[in-house]
Short mmCIF file of N, CA and C in Angstrom, two decimals:
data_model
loop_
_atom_site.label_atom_id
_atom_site.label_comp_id
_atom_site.label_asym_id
_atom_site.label_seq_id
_atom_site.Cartn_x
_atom_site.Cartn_y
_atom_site.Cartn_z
N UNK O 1 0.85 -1.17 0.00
CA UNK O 1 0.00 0.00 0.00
C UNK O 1 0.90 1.24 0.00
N UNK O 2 0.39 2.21 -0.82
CA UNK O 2 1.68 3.42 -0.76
C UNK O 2 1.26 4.57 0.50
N UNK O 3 2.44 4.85 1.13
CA UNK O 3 2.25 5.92 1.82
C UNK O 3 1.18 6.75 2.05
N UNK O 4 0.68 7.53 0.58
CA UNK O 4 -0.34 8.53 1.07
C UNK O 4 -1.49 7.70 1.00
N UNK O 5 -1.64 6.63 0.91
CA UNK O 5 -3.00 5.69 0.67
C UNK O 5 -3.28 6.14 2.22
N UNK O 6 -5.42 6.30 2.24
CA UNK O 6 -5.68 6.48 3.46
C UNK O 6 -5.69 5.04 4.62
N UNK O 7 -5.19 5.61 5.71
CA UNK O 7 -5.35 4.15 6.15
C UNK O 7 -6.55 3.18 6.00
N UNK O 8 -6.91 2.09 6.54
CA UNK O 8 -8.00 1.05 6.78
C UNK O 8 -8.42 1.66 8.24
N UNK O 9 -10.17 1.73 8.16
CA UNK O 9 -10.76 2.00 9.47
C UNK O 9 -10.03 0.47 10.25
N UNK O 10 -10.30 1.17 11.53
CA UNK O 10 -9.75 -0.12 12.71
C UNK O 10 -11.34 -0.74 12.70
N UNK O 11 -11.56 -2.39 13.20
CA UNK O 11 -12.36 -3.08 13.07
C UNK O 11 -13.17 -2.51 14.50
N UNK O 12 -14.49 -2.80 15.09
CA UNK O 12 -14.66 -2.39 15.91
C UNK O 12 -13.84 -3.64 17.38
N UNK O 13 -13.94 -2.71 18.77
CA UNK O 13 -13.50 -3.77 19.51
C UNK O 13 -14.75 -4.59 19.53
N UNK O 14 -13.69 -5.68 19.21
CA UNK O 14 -15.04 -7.60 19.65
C UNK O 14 -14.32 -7.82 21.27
N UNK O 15 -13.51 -7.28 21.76
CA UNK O 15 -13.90 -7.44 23.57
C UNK O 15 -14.20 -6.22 24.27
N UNK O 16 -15.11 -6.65 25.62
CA UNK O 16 -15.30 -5.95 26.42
C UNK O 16 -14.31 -5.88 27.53
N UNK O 17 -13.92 -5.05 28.24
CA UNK O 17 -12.93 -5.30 29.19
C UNK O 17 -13.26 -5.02 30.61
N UNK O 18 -12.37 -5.30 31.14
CA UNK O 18 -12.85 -5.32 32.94
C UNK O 18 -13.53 -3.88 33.15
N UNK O 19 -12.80 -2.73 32.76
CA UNK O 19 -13.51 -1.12 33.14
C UNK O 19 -14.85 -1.40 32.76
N UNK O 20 -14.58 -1.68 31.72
CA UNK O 20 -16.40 -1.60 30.74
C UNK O 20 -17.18 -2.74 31.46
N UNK O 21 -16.73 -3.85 32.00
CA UNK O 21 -17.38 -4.68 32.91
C UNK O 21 -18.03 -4.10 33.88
N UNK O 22 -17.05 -3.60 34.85
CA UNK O 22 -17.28 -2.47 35.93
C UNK O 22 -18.45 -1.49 35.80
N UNK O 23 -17.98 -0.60 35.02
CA UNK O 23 -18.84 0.29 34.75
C UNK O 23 -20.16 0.39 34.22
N UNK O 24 -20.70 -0.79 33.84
CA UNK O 24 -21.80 -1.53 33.61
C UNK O 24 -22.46 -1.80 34.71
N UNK O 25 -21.80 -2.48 35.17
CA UNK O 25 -22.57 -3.42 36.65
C UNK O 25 -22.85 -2.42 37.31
N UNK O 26 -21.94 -0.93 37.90
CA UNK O 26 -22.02 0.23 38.74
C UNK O 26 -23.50 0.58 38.60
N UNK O 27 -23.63 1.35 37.24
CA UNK O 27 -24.51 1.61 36.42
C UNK O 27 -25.96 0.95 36.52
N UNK O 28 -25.81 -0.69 36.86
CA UNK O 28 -26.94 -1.35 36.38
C UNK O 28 -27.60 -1.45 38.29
N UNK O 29 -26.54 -1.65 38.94
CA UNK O 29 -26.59 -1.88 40.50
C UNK O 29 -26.47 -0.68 41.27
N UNK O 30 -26.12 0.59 41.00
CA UNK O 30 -26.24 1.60 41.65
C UNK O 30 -25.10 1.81 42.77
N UNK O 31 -24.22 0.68 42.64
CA UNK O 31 -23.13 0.78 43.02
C UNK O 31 -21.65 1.84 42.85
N UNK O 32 -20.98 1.72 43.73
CA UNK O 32 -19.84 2.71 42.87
C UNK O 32 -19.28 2.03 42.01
N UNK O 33 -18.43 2.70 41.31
CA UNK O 33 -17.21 1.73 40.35
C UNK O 33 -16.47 0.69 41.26
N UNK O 34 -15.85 1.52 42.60
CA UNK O 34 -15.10 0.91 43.34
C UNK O 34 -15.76 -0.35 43.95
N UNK O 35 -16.98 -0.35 44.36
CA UNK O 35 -17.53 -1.48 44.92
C UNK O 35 -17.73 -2.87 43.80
N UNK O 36 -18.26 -2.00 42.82
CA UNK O 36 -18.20 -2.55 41.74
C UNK O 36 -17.45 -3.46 41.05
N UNK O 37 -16.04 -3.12 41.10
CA UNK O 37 -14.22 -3.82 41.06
C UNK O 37 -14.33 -4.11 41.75
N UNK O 38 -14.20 -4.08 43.37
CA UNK O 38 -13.72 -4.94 44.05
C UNK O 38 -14.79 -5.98 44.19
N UNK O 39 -16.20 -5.91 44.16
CA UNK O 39 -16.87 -7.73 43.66
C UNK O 39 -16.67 -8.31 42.56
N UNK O 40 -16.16 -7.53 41.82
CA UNK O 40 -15.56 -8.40 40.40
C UNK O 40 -14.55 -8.79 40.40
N UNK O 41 -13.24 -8.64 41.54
CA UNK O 41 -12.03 -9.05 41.69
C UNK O 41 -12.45 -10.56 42.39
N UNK O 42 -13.49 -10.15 43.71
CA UNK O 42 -13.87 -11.09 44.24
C UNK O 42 -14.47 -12.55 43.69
N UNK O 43 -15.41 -12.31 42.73
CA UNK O 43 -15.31 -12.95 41.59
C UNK O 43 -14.97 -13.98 41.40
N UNK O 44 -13.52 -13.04 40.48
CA UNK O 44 -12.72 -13.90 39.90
C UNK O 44 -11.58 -14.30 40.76
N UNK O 45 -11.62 -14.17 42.19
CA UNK O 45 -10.64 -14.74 42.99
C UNK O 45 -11.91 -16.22 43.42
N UNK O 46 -12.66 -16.35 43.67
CA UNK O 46 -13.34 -16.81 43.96
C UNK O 46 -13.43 -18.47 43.01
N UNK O 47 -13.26 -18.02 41.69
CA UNK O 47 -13.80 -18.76 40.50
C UNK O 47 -11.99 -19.61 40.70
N UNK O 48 -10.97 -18.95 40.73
CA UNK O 48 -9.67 -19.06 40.75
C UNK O 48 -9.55 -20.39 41.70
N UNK O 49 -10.01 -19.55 43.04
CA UNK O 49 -9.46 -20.72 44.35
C UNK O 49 -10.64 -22.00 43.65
N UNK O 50 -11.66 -21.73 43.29
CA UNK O 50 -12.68 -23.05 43.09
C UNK O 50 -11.84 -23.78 42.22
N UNK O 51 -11.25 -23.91 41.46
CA UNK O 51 -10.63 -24.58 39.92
C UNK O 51 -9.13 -25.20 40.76
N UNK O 52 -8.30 -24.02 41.74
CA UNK O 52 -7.45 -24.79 42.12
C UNK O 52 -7.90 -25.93 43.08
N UNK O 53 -8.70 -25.94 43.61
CA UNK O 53 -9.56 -26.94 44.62
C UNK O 53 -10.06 -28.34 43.79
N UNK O 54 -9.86 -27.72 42.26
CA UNK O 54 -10.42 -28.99 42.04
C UNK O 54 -12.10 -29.06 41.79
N UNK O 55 -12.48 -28.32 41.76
CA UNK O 55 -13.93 -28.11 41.93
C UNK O 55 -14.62 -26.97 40.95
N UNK O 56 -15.77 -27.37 40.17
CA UNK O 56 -16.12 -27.09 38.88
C UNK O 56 -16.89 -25.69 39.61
N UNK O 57 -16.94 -24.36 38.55
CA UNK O 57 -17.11 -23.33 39.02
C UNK O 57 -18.66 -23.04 37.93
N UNK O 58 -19.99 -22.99 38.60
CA UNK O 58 -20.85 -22.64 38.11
C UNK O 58 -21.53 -21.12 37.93
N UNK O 59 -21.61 -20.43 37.52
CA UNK O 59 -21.52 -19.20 36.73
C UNK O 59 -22.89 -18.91 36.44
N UNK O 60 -24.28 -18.88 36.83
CA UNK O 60 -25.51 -18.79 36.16
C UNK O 60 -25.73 -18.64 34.76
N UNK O 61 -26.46 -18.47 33.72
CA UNK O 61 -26.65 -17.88 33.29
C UNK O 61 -25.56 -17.70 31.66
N UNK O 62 -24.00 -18.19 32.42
CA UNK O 62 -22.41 -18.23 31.20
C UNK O 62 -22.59 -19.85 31.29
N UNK O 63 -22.19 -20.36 32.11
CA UNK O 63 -21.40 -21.79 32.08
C UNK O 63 -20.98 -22.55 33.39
N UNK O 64 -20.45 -23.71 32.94
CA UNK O 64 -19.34 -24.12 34.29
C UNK O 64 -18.19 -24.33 33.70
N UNK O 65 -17.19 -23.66 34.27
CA UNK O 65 -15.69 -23.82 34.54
C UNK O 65 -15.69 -25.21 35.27
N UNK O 66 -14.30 -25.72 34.72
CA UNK O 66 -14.02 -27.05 35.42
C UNK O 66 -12.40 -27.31 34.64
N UNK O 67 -11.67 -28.29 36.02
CA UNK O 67 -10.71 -28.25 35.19
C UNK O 67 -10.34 -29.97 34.98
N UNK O 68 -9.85 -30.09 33.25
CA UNK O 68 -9.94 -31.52 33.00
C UNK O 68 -8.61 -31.50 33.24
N UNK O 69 -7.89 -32.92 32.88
CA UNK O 69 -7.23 -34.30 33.14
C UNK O 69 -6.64 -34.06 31.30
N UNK O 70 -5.20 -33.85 30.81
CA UNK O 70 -4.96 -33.99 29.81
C UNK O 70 -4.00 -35.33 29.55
N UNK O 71 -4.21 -36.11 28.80
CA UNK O 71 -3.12 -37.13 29.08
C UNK O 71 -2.09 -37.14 28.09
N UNK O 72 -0.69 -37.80 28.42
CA UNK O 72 0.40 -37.70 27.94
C UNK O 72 0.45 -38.33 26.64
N UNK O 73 1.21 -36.96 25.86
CA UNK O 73 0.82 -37.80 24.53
C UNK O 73 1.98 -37.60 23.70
N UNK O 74 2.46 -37.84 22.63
CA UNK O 74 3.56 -37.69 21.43
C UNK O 74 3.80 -36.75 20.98
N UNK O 75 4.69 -36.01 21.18
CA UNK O 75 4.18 -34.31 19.81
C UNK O 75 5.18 -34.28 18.86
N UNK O 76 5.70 -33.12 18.02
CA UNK O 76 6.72 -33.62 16.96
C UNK O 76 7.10 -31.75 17.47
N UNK O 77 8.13 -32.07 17.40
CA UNK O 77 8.93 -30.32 17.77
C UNK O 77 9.17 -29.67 16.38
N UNK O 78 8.53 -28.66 16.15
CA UNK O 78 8.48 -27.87 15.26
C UNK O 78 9.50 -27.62 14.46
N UNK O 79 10.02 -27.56 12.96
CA UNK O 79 11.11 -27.09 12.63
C UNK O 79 12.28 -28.49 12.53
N UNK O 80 12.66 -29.21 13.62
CA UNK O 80 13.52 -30.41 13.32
C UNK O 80 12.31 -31.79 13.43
N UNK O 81 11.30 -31.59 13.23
CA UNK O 81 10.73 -32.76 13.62
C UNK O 81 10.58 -34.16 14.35
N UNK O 82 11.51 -33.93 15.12
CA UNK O 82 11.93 -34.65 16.34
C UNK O 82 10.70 -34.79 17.23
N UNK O 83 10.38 -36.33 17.75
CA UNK O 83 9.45 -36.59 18.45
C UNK O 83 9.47 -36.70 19.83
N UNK O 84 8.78 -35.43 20.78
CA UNK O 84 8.99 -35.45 21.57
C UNK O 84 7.54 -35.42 22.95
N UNK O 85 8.30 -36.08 24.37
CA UNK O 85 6.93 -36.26 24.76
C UNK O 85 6.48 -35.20 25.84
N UNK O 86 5.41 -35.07 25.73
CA UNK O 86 4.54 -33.86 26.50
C UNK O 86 3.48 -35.09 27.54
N UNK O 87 4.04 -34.67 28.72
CA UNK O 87 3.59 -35.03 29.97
C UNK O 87 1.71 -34.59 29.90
N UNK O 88 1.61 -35.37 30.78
CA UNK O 88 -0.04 -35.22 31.28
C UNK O 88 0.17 -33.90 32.11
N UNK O 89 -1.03 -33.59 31.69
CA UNK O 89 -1.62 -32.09 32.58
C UNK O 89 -2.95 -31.92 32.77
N UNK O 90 -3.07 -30.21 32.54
CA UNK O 90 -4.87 -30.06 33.67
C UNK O 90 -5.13 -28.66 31.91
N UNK O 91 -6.17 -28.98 31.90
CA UNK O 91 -6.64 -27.79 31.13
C UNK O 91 -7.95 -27.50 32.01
N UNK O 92 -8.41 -25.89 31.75
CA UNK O 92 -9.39 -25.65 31.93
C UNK O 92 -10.61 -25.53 31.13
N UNK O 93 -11.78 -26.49 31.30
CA UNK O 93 -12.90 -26.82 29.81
C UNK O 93 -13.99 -25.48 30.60
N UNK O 94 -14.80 -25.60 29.18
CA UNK O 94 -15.96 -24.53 29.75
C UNK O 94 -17.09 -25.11 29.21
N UNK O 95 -18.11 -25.32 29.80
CA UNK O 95 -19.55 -25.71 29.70
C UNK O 95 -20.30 -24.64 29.18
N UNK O 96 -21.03 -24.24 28.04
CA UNK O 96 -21.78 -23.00 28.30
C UNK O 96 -23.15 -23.34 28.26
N UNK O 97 -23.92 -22.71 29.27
CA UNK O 97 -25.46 -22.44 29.73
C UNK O 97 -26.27 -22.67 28.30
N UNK O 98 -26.92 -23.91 28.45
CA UNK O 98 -28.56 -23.67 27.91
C UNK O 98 -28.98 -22.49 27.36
N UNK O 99 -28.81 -21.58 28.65
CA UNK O 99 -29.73 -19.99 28.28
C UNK O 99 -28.88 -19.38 27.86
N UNK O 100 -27.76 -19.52 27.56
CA UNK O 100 -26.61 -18.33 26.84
C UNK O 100 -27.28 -18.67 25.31
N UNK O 101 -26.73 -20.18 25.13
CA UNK O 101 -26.76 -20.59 24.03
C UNK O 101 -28.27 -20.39 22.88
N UNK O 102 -28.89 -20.47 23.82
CA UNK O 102 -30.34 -20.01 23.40
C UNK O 102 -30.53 -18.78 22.58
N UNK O 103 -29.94 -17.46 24.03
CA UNK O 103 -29.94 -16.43 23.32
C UNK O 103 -29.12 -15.45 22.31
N UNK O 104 -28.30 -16.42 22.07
CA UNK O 104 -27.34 -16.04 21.16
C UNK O 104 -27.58 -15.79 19.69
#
């Protein structure tokens, strides 16, 4: 593309972010911002300790968090193709709600 070509509009943002989280909920609950963040930290400290516990995190309305069991498997290392092995681990899966899915 040459120089004086006008740029390309930017796409719109496809995420919402924690402020705009915040400032929503404030808004919708009559809360401050601050109260606002700090139950949304709570939250997600909340959702955090549940998953390290081992224990599936239900969410109304989004989903359940839960964390699976990955098992050890073969991989090939990129570039020299050398086969190498990747240990068992934990991923975190997500369930999503009936009613999300509905209204989507």
């Amino acid at each position: 593309m040459p120089k004086d070509a006008p740029a390309k509009p930017k796409a719109a943002a496809s995420r919402i972010a924690k402020t705009e989280l915040v400032d929503r909920v404030a808004a919708e609950t009559g809360l401050t911002k601050k109260q606002a963040g700090d139950a949304f930290d709570a939250l997600i400290d909340a959702v955090i300790k549940g998953l390290q516990n081992g224990q599936s995190v239900g969410l109304p309305g989004l989903g359940t968090r839960s964390v699976r069991p990955t098992a050890a498997r073969t991989g090939v290392k990129p570039g020299t193709s050398e086969k190498i092995h990747i240990p068992a681990g934990k991923k975190i899966g997500f369930k999503v709600a009936s009613t999300l899915k509905d209204n989507l």
